[in-house]
Amino acid sequence: MAHFAKLNQDNLVIDVIVVANDVLLDSNNEEQEQLGIDFLNLTFGEHNWKQTSFNGSFRKNYASVGYSFNEDLNAFIPEKPFNSWILNEDTCQWDSPK
């Protein structure tokens, strides 16, 4: 199954939807994210959708409600737990100060 995060205007994840893998298959039988986005827009109306990986194999982290999507890092980032914590741009996880 493929998973897609629905983003609001501030790139915050407001929902995560599961889509059957065959929806993403093109004529060469290869998965294409855009086909999933097109399906979701047709089903739920126009929204900003990004595919997310359940095992974190792309976009760093599996998207959850409350996470943000960073376009520059092409990653889902969890909510910052404390103001003093620093984003590790390699993992897109928050590191505690030392």
Coordinates of N, CA, C and O in Angstrom, one line a residue:
M1 N 0.8 -1.2 0.0 CA 0.0 0.0 0.0 C 0.9 1.3 0.0 O 1.9 1.3 0.6
A2 N 0.4 2.3 -0.7 CA 1.1 3.5 -0.7 C 0.4 4.5 0.3 O -0.8 4.4 0.5
H3 N 1.2 5.4 0.9 CA 0.7 6.3 1.8 C 1.0 7.7 1.3 O 2.1 8.0 0.9
F4 N 0.0 8.6 1.5 CA 0.1 10.0 1.1 C -0.3 10.9 2.2 O -1.4 10.7 2.9
A5 N 0.4 12.0 2.4 CA 0.1 13.0 3.4 C -0.6 14.1 2.7 O -0.2 14.6 1.7
K6 N -1.7 14.5 3.4 CA -2.5 15.7 2.9 C -1.9 16.9 3.7 O -1.9 16.9 5.0
L7 N -1.5 17.9 3.0 CA -0.9 19.1 3.6 C -1.8 20.3 3.6 O -2.5 20.5 2.6
N8 N -1.8 21.1 4.6 CA -2.5 22.4 4.5 C -1.7 23.5 3.9 O -0.6 23.2 3.4
Q9 N -2.1 24.7 3.9 CA -1.4 25.8 3.2 C -0.1 26.1 3.8 O 0.8 26.8 3.2
D10 N 0.1 25.7 5.1 CA 1.4 25.9 5.8 C 2.3 24.7 5.7 O 3.3 24.6 6.4
N11 N 2.0 23.7 4.8 CA 2.7 22.5 4.7 C 2.7 21.6 6.0 O 3.7 20.9 6.2
L12 N 1.7 21.7 6.8 CA 1.5 20.8 7.9 C 0.7 19.7 7.5 O -0.3 19.8 6.8
V13 N 1.0 18.5 8.0 CA 0.3 17.3 7.7 C -1.0 17.3 8.5 O -1.0 17.4 9.7
I14 N -2.1 17.2 7.7 CA -3.5 17.2 8.4 C -4.2 15.8 8.3 O -5.2 15.6 8.9
D15 N -3.6 14.9 7.4 CA -4.2 13.6 7.3 C -3.2 12.7 6.5 O -2.3 13.3 5.8
V16 N -3.3 11.4 6.7 CA -2.5 10.5 5.9 C -3.5 9.4 5.4 O -4.3 8.9 6.2
I17 N -3.4 9.2 4.1 CA -4.4 8.3 3.4 C -3.6 7.2 2.7 O -2.5 7.4 2.2
V18 N -4.2 6.0 2.8 CA -3.6 4.8 2.1 C -4.2 4.7 0.8 O -5.5 4.8 0.6
V19 N -3.4 4.4 -0.2 CA -3.9 4.2 -1.6 C -3.3 2.8 -2.1 O -2.2 2.5 -1.8
A20 N -4.1 2.1 -2.8 CA -3.7 0.8 -3.4 C -2.5 1.0 -4.3 O -2.5 2.0 -5.1
N21 N -1.5 0.2 -4.3 CA -0.3 0.3 -5.1 C -0.6 0.4 -6.6 O 0.0 1.1 -7.3
D22 N -1.6 -0.4 -7.0 CA -1.9 -0.4 -8.5 C -2.4 0.9 -9.0 O -2.2 1.2 -10.2
V23 N -2.9 1.8 -8.1 CA -3.3 3.1 -8.6 C -2.1 3.9 -9.1 O -2.2 4.8 -9.9
L24 N -0.9 3.6 -8.5 CA 0.3 4.4 -8.8 C 1.1 3.8 -10.1 O 2.1 4.4 -10.5
L25 N 0.6 2.7 -10.6 CA 1.3 2.1 -11.7 C 1.1 2.7 -13.1 O -0.1 2.9 -13.5
D26 N 2.2 3.1 -13.8 CA 2.0 3.6 -15.1 C 2.0 2.5 -16.2 O 1.9 1.3 -15.8
S27 N 2.0 2.9 -17.4 CA 1.9 1.9 -18.5 C 3.1 0.9 -18.6 O 3.0 -0.1 -19.2
N28 N 4.2 1.3 -17.9 CA 5.4 0.5 -17.8 C 5.4 -0.3 -16.5 O 6.4 -0.9 -16.2
N29 N 4.3 -0.3 -15.8 CA 4.2 -1.0 -14.5 C 5.1 -0.5 -13.4 O 5.6 -1.2 -12.6
E30 N 5.5 0.8 -13.5 CA 6.3 1.5 -12.5 C 5.5 2.5 -11.7 O 4.6 3.1 -12.3
E31 N 5.8 2.6 -10.4 CA 5.0 3.5 -9.6 C 5.4 4.9 -9.9 O 6.6 5.3 -10.0
Q32 N 4.4 5.7 -10.0 CA 4.5 7.2 -10.2 C 3.7 7.9 -9.1 O 2.5 7.8 -9.0
E33 N 4.4 8.7 -8.3 CA 3.7 9.5 -7.3 C 2.6 10.3 -7.8 O 1.5 10.4 -7.2
Q34 N 2.8 10.9 -9.0 CA 1.8 11.8 -9.5 C 0.5 11.1 -9.8 O -0.6 11.7 -9.7
L35 N 0.5 9.9 -10.2 CA -0.7 9.1 -10.4 C -1.5 9.0 -9.1 O -2.7 9.1 -9.1
G36 N -0.8 8.8 -8.0 CA -1.5 8.7 -6.7 C -2.1 10.1 -6.3 O -3.2 10.2 -5.8
I37 N -1.3 11.2 -6.6 CA -1.8 12.5 -6.3 C -3.1 12.8 -7.2 O -4.1 13.3 -6.7
D38 N -3.0 12.4 -8.5 CA -4.2 12.7 -9.3 C -5.4 11.9 -8.8 O -6.5 12.5 -8.8
F39 N -5.2 10.7 -8.4 CA -6.3 9.9 -7.9 C -6.9 10.5 -6.6 O -8.1 10.6 -6.5
L40 N -6.0 11.0 -5.7 CA -6.5 11.6 -4.5 C -7.2 12.9 -4.8 O -8.3 13.2 -4.1
N41 N -6.7 13.7 -5.7 CA -7.4 15.0 -6.0 C -8.8 14.7 -6.7 O -9.7 15.4 -6.4
L42 N -8.9 13.7 -7.5 CA -10.1 13.3 -8.1 C -11.1 12.8 -7.0 O -12.3 13.1 -7.1
T43 N -10.6 12.1 -6.0 CA -11.4 11.5 -5.0 C -11.8 12.5 -3.9 O -13.0 12.5 -3.5
F44 N -10.9 13.3 -3.5 CA -11.1 14.2 -2.3 C -11.1 15.7 -2.7 O -11.3 16.5 -1.8
G45 N -11.0 16.0 -3.9 CA -10.8 17.4 -4.3 C -9.4 17.8 -4.3 O -8.5 17.1 -3.7
E46 N -9.1 19.0 -4.8 CA -7.7 19.5 -4.9 C -7.1 19.8 -3.6 O -7.7 20.6 -2.8
H47 N -6.0 19.2 -3.3 CA -5.2 19.4 -2.1 C -3.8 19.2 -2.4 O -3.4 18.7 -3.5
N48 N -2.9 19.6 -1.5 CA -1.5 19.4 -1.6 C -1.2 18.0 -1.0 O -1.3 17.8 0.2
W49 N -0.8 17.0 -1.8 CA -0.4 15.7 -1.4 C 1.0 15.4 -1.6 O 1.6 15.8 -2.6
K50 N 1.6 14.7 -0.7 CA 3.0 14.2 -0.8 C 3.0 12.7 -0.4 O 2.5 12.4 0.6
Q51 N 3.7 11.9 -1.2 CA 3.8 10.5 -0.8 C 4.8 10.4 0.3 O 5.8 11.1 0.4
T52 N 4.5 9.5 1.2 CA 5.3 9.2 2.4 C 5.7 7.7 2.4 O 4.9 6.9 1.9
S53 N 6.8 7.4 3.0 CA 7.2 6.0 3.1 C 7.0 5.5 4.5 O 7.6 6.1 5.5
F54 N 6.3 4.4 4.6 CA 6.0 3.8 5.9 C 7.3 3.4 6.7 O 7.4 3.5 7.9
N55 N 8.3 3.0 5.9 CA 9.6 2.6 6.5 C 10.6 3.7 6.4 O 11.8 3.4 6.8
G56 N 10.2 4.9 6.0 CA 11.2 6.0 6.0 C 12.2 5.9 4.9 O 13.3 6.5 5.0
S57 N 12.0 5.1 3.8 CA 13.0 4.9 2.8 C 13.1 6.1 1.9 O 14.1 6.2 1.2
F58 N 12.2 7.1 1.9 CA 12.3 8.4 1.3 C 11.6 9.4 2.1 O 10.7 9.1 2.9
R59 N 12.0 10.6 1.9 CA 11.5 11.8 2.6 C 11.7 11.7 4.1 O 10.9 12.2 4.9
K60 N 12.8 11.0 4.5 CA 13.4 10.9 5.8 C 12.5 10.2 6.9 O 12.9 9.3 7.5
N61 N 11.2 10.7 7.0 CA 10.3 10.2 8.1 C 8.9 9.9 7.5 O 8.5 10.6 6.6
Y62 N 8.3 8.9 8.1 CA 6.9 8.7 7.8 C 6.1 9.8 8.3 O 6.2 10.2 9.4
A63 N 5.2 10.4 7.4 CA 4.4 11.5 7.8 C 3.4 11.1 8.8 O 2.8 10.1 8.7
S64 N 3.1 12.0 9.8 CA 2.1 11.8 10.8 C 1.4 13.2 10.9 O 2.0 14.2 10.7
V65 N 0.2 13.2 11.4 CA -0.6 14.4 11.6 C 0.2 15.3 12.5 O 0.8 14.8 13.6
G66 N 0.4 16.6 12.2 CA 1.2 17.5 13.0 C 2.6 17.7 12.5 O 3.3 18.7 12.8
Y67 N 3.1 16.8 11.7 CA 4.4 16.9 11.1 C 4.4 18.0 10.0 O 3.3 18.4 9.5
S68 N 5.5 18.6 9.7 CA 5.6 19.6 8.6 C 6.4 18.9 7.4 O 7.1 18.0 7.6
F69 N 6.1 19.5 6.2 CA 6.9 19.1 5.1 C 7.8 20.2 4.7 O 7.3 21.3 4.4
N70 N 9.1 19.9 4.6 CA 10.1 20.9 4.2 C 10.5 20.7 2.8 O 11.1 19.6 2.5
E71 N 10.1 21.6 1.9 CA 10.4 21.5 0.4 C 11.9 21.4 0.2 O 12.4 20.6 -0.7
D72 N 12.7 22.3 0.8 CA 14.1 22.3 0.6 C 14.8 21.0 0.9 O 15.7 20.6 0.2
L73 N 14.4 20.4 2.0 CA 15.0 19.1 2.5 C 14.2 17.9 1.9 O 14.7 16.8 2.0
N74 N 13.1 18.1 1.2 CA 12.2 17.1 0.7 C 12.0 16.0 1.8 O 12.2 14.8 1.6
A75 N 11.5 16.5 2.9 CA 11.4 15.6 4.1 C 10.2 16.0 5.0 O 9.9 17.2 5.1
F76 N 9.7 15.0 5.7 CA 8.7 15.3 6.7 C 9.4 15.4 8.0 O 10.3 14.6 8.3
I77 N 9.0 16.4 8.8 CA 9.7 16.7 10.0 C 8.7 16.7 11.2 O 7.7 17.4 11.1
P78 N 9.0 15.9 12.2 CA 8.1 15.9 13.4 C 8.1 17.3 14.1 O 8.9 18.1 13.9
E79 N 7.1 17.4 14.9 CA 6.9 18.7 15.7 C 8.1 18.8 16.6 O 8.7 17.9 17.1
K80 N 8.6 20.1 16.7 CA 9.7 20.4 17.6 C 9.3 20.2 19.1 O 8.4 20.8 19.5
P81 N 10.0 19.3 19.8 CA 9.6 19.0 21.1 C 9.8 20.1 22.2 O 9.0 20.3 23.1
F82 N 10.9 20.8 22.0 CA 11.3 21.9 22.9 C 12.0 23.0 22.0 O 12.7 22.7 21.1
N83 N 11.8 24.3 22.4 CA 12.4 25.4 21.7 C 13.9 25.3 21.5 O 14.5 25.7 20.5
S84 N 14.6 24.7 22.5 CA 16.0 24.6 22.5 C 16.6 23.5 21.6 O 17.8 23.5 21.3
W85 N 15.7 22.6 21.1 CA 16.2 21.5 20.3 C 16.5 22.0 18.9 O 16.0 22.9 18.4
I86 N 17.5 21.3 18.2 CA 18.0 21.7 16.9 C 17.7 20.6 15.9 O 17.9 19.4 16.1
L87 N 17.3 21.0 14.7 CA 17.0 20.1 13.6 C 18.3 19.5 13.0 O 19.2 20.3 12.6
N88 N 18.3 18.2 13.0 CA 19.4 17.5 12.3 C 19.0 17.3 10.9 O 18.1 16.6 10.6
E89 N 19.6 18.1 10.0 CA 19.1 18.1 8.6 C 19.4 16.8 7.9 O 18.9 16.5 6.8
D90 N 20.3 15.9 8.4 CA 20.6 14.6 7.8 C 19.5 13.6 8.1 O 19.1 12.9 7.2
T91 N 19.0 13.7 9.3 CA 17.9 12.7 9.7 C 16.5 13.4 9.7 O 15.5 12.7 9.7
C92 N 16.5 14.7 9.7 CA 15.3 15.5 9.9 C 14.5 15.1 11.2 O 13.3 15.0 11.2
Q93 N 15.3 14.8 12.2 CA 14.9 14.6 13.6 C 15.4 15.7 14.4 O 16.4 16.4 14.1
W94 N 14.8 15.9 15.6 CA 15.3 17.0 16.5 C 16.3 16.4 17.5 O 16.1 15.4 18.1
D95 N 17.4 17.1 17.6 CA 18.5 16.8 18.6 C 18.4 17.7 19.8 O 18.2 18.9 19.6
S96 N 18.6 17.1 20.9 CA 18.6 17.9 22.2 C 19.9 18.6 22.2 O 20.9 18.2 21.7
P97 N 19.9 19.8 22.9 CA 21.1 20.5 23.1 C 22.1 19.8 24.0 O 21.6 19.0 24.8
K98 N 23.3 20.0 23.8 CA 24.3 19.3 24.6 C 24.9 20.2 25.7 O 24.8 21.4 25.7

